[in-house]
Coordinates of C-alpha atoms in Angstrom, one line a residue:
X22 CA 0.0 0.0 0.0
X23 CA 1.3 3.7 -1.1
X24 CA 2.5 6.3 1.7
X25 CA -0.3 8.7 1.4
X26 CA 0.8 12.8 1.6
X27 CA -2.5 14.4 2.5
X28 CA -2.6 15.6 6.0
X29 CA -5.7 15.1 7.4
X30 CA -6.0 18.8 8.3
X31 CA -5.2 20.3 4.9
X32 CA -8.4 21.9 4.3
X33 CA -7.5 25.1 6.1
X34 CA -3.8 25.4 5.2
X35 CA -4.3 25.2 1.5
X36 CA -2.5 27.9 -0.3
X37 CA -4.5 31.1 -1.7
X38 CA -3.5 29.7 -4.7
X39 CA -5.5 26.4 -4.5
X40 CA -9.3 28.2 -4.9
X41 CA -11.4 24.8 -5.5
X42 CA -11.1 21.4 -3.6
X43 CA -11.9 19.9 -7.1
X44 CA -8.7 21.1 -7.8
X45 CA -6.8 19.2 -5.3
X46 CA -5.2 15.7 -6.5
X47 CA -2.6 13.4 -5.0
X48 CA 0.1 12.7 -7.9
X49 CA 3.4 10.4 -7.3
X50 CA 6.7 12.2 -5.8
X51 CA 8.8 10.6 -8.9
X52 CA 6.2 12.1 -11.8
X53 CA 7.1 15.9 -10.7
X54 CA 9.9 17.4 -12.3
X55 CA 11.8 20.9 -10.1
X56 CA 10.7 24.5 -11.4
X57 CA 13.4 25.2 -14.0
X58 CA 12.3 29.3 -13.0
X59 CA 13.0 28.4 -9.4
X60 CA 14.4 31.8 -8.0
X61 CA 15.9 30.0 -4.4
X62 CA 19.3 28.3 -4.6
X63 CA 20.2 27.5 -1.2
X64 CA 18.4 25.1 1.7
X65 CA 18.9 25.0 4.7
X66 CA 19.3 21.1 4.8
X67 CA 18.9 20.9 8.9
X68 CA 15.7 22.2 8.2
X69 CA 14.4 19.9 5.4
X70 CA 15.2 17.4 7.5
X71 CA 13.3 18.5 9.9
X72 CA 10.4 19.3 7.7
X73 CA 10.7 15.6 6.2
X74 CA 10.2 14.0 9.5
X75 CA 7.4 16.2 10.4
X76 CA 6.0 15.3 6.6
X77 CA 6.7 11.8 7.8
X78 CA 4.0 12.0 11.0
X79 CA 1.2 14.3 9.6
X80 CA 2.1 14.3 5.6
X81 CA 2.1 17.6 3.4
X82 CA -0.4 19.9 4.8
X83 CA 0.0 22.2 1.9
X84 CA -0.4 21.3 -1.6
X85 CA 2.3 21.3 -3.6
X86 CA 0.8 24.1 -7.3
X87 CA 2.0 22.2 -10.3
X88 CA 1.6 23.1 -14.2
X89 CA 1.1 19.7 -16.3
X90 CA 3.4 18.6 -18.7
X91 CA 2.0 15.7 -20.1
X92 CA -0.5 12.8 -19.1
X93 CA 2.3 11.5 -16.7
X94 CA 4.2 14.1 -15.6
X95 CA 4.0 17.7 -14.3
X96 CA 6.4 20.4 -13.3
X97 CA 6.8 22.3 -9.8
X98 CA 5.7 25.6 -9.5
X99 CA 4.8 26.3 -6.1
X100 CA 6.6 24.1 -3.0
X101 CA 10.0 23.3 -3.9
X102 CA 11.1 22.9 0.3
X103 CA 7.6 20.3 0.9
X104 CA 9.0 18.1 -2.4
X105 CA 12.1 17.8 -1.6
X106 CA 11.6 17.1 2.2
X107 CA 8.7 14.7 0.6
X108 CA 11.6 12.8 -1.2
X109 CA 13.5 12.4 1.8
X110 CA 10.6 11.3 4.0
X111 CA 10.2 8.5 1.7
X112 CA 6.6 9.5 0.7
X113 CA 5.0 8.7 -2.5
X114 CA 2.0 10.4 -3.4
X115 CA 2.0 14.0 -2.5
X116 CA -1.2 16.8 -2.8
X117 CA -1.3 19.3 -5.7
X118 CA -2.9 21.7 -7.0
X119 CA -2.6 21.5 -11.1
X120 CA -3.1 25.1 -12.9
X121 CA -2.1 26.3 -16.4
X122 CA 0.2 28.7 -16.4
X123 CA 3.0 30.2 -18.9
X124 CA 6.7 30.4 -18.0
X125 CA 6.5 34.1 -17.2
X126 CA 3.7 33.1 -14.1
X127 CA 5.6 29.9 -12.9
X128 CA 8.9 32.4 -12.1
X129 CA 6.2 34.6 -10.6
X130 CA 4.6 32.4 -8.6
X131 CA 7.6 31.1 -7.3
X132 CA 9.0 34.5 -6.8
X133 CA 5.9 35.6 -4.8
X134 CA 6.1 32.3 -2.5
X135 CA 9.7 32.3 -1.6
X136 CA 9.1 36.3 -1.0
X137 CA 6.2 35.9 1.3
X138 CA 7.7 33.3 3.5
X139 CA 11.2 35.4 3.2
X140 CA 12.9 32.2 2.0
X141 CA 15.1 33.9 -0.4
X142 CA 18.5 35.6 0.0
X143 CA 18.9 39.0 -1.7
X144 CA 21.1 37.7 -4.4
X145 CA 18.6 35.3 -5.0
X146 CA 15.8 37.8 -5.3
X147 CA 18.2 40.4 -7.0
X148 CA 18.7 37.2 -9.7
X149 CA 14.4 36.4 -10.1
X150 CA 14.3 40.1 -10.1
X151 CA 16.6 40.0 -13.5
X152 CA 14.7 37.4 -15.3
X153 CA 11.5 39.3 -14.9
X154 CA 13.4 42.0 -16.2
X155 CA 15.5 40.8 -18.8
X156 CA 13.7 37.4 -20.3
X157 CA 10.0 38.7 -19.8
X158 CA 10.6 42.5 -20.4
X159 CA 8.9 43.2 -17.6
X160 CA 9.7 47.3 -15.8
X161 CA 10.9 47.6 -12.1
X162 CA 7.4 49.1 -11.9
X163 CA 5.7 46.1 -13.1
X164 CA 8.2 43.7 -11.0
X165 CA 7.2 45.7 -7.7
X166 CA 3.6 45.9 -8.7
X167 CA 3.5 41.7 -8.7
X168 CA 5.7 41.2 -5.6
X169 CA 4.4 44.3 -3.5
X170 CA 7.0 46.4 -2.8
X171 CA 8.0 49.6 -4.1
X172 CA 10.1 50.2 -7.5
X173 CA 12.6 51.8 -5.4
X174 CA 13.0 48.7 -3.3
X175 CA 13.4 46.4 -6.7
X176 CA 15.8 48.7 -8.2
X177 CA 18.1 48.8 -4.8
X178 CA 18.3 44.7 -5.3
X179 CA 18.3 45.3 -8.9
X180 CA 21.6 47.2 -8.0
X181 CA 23.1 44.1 -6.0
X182 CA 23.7 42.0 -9.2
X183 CA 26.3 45.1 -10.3
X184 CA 28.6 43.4 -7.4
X185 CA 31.7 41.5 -7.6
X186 CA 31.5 37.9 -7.2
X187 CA 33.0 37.5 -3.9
X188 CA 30.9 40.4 -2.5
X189 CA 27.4 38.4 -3.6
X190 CA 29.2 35.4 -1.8
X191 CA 28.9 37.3 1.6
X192 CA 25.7 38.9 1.2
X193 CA 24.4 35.4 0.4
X194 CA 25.8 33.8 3.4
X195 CA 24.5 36.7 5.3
X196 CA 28.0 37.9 6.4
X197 CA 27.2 41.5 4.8
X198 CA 23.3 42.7 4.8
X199 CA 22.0 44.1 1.3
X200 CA 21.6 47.5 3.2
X201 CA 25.4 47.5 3.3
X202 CA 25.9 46.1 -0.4
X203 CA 24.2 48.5 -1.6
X204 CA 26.4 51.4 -0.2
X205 CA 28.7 49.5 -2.3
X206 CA 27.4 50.0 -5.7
X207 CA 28.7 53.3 -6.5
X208 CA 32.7 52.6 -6.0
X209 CA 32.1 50.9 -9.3
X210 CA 35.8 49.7 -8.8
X211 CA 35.5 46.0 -8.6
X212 CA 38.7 45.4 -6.5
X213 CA 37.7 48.2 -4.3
X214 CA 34.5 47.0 -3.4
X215 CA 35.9 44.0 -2.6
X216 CA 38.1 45.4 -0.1
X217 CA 35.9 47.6 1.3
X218 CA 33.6 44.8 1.8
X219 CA 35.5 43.0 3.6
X220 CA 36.7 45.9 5.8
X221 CA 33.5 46.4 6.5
X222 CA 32.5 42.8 8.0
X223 CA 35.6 43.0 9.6
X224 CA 35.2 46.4 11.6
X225 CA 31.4 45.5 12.5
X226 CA 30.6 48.5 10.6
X227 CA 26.7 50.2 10.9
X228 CA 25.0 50.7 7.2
X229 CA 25.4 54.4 8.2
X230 CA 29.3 54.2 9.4
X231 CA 29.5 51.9 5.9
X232 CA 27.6 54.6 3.9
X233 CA 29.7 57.4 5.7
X234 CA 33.2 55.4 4.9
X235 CA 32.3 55.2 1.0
X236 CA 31.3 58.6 0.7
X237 CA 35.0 59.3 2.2
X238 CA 36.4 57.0 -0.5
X239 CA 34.4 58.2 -3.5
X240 CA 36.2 61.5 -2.6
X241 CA 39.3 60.5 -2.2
X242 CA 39.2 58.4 -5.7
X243 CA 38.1 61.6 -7.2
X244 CA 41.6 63.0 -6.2
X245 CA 43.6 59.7 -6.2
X246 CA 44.3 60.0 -2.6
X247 CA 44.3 56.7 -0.3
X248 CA 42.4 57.1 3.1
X249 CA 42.2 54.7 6.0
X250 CA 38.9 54.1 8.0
X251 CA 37.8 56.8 10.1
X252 CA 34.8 57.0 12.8
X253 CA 32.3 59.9 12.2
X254 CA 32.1 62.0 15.6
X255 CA 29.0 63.1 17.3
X256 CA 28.1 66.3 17.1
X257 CA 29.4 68.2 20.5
X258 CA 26.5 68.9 21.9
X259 CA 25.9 65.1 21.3
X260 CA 26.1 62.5 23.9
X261 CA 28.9 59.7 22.4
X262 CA 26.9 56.7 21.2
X263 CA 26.8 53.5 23.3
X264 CA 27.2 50.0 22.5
X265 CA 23.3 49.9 23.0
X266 CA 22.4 52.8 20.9
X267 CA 25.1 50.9 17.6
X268 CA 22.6 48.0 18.6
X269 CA 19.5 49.8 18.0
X270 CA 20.7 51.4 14.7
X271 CA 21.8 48.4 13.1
X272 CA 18.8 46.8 14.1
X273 CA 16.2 49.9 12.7
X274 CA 18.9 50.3 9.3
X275 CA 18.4 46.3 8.2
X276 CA 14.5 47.0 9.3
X277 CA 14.1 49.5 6.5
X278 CA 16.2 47.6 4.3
X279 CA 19.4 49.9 4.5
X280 CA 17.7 53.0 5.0
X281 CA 20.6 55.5 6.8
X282 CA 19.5 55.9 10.8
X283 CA 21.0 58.4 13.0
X284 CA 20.6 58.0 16.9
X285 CA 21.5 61.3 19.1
X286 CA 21.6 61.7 22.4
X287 CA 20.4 65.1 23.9
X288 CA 20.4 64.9 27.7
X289 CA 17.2 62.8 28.5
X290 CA 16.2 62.8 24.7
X291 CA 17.2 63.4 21.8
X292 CA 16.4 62.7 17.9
X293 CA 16.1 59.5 15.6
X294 CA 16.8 60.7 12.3
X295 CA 15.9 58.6 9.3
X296 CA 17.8 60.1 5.6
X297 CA 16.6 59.5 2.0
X298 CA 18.3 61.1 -1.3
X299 CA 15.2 61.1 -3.3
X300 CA 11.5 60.9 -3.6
X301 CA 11.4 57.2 -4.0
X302 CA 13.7 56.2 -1.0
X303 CA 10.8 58.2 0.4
X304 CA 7.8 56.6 -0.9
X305 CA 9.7 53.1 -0.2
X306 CA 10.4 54.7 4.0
X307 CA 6.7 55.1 3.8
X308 CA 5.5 51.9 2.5
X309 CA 8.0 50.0 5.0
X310 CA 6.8 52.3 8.0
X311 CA 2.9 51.7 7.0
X312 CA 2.9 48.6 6.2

């Protein structure tokens, strides 16, 4: 008798995808083939296992959306962690959805998924980004219009790709946040960003210090003139920032995605200060602080 992959309390978890039961079929593990479009490269394979062996006690609560290929086999477009933890739970027969799509909506769909459940790294959604935008001739306005965030926030990813190797390499393994790439982009010196990548990692620096440091160096290239790191003083009538108050701004700069925060200290008070350099860093700052 088959494994069966239908958790018996699927009905509620089905994706917003899946809009009819009649939909909903059980199909063998070996008859679907991976989404060639698939935008996420990496997995965390301590957690696949762990989703196989809970796939292994209740089965796959979520449907897996698939496109047909033929009377025997199908393609992935929605659910590439649930099959491949489904291959390593042993199971056989998995739940789908089946829908007709084009090429263009399987990246898309896939896009959207990995987005929502913030699966991908920003290389890897700087890449999808690039195929709406290069193989479907999709705008950055039409790209942020299907994910749901602003242009400005696709173009800053968008701008990730224009990275040396090895500095993609460290934003992917999370050693250097997309808010500190990005302050990156405009050394356009390949070797240079390298270096000052990895300076940055190194010293522990803020996206504002990071921001601060390139703006020194773009100066100093303009003039040929080397310069070592230097630390940006408060202003005097400025309490000197603490170890907390670093803390905090780190945390609010990689909350609005690399947005430049300052934190001074006036007495009791003082002032949170939030910088943009032009109206659609501005309209992005207002859809992350709305949201």
């Amino acid at each position: 008798m088959k494994k069966r992959g239908l958790g018996s309390s699927f009905g509620g978890l089905i994706s917003p995808i899946a809009t009819s039961a009649a939909e909903l079929q059980e199909v063998p593990v070996a008859a679907i083939n991976p989404n060639p479009n698939q935008p996420r490269v990496a997995f965390d394979e301590q957690a696949l296992a762990e989703l196989a062996a809970s796939i292994k006690e209740h089965g796959v609560l979520q449907p897996l959306v698939v496109t047909r290929l033929n009377s025997h086999t199908y393609q992935l477009i929605a659910g590439e962690r649930r099959l491949r933890a489904a291959k390593l739970s042993g199971l056989e027969l998995v739940p789908v959805v089946i829908k007709e799509v084009s090429p263009q909506q399987q990246l898309e769909l896939a896009l959207i998924e990995n987005i929502q459940r913030a699966d991908l790294d920003p290389i890897e959604e700087a890449r999808a980004y690039a195929v709406l935008e290069e193989q479907f001739a999709l705008t950055q306005g039409a790209i942020a219009q299907r994910v749901g965030k602003s242009r400005a926030t696709i173009s800053e990813t968008l701008s990730l790709l224009k990275l040396p190797h090895d500095v993609q390499v460290l934003v992917s393994a999370g050693r250097l946040t997309a808010g500190h790439a990005s302050t990156l982009v405009p050394l356009r010196n390949p070797d240079k960003i390298s270096q000052t990548a990895r300076e940055i990692v190194e010293q522990g620096l803020s996206v504002r210090k990071a921001e601060q440091y390139v703006a020194q160096l773009q100066g100093q290239q303009a003039v040929g003139k080397e310069i070592a790191p230097v630390k940006p003083r408060s202003p005097h009538s400025a309490q000197p920032a603490t170890p907390e108050d670093e803390v905090i701004v780190k945390a609010l700069e990689e909350r609005l995605e690399g947005k430049r925060v300052e934190l001074i200290r006036l007495g009791r008070g003082g002032r949170l200060v939030i910088h943009f350099d032009n109206e659609e860093m501005l309209s992005s700052l207002y859809d992350l602080l709305t949201k």
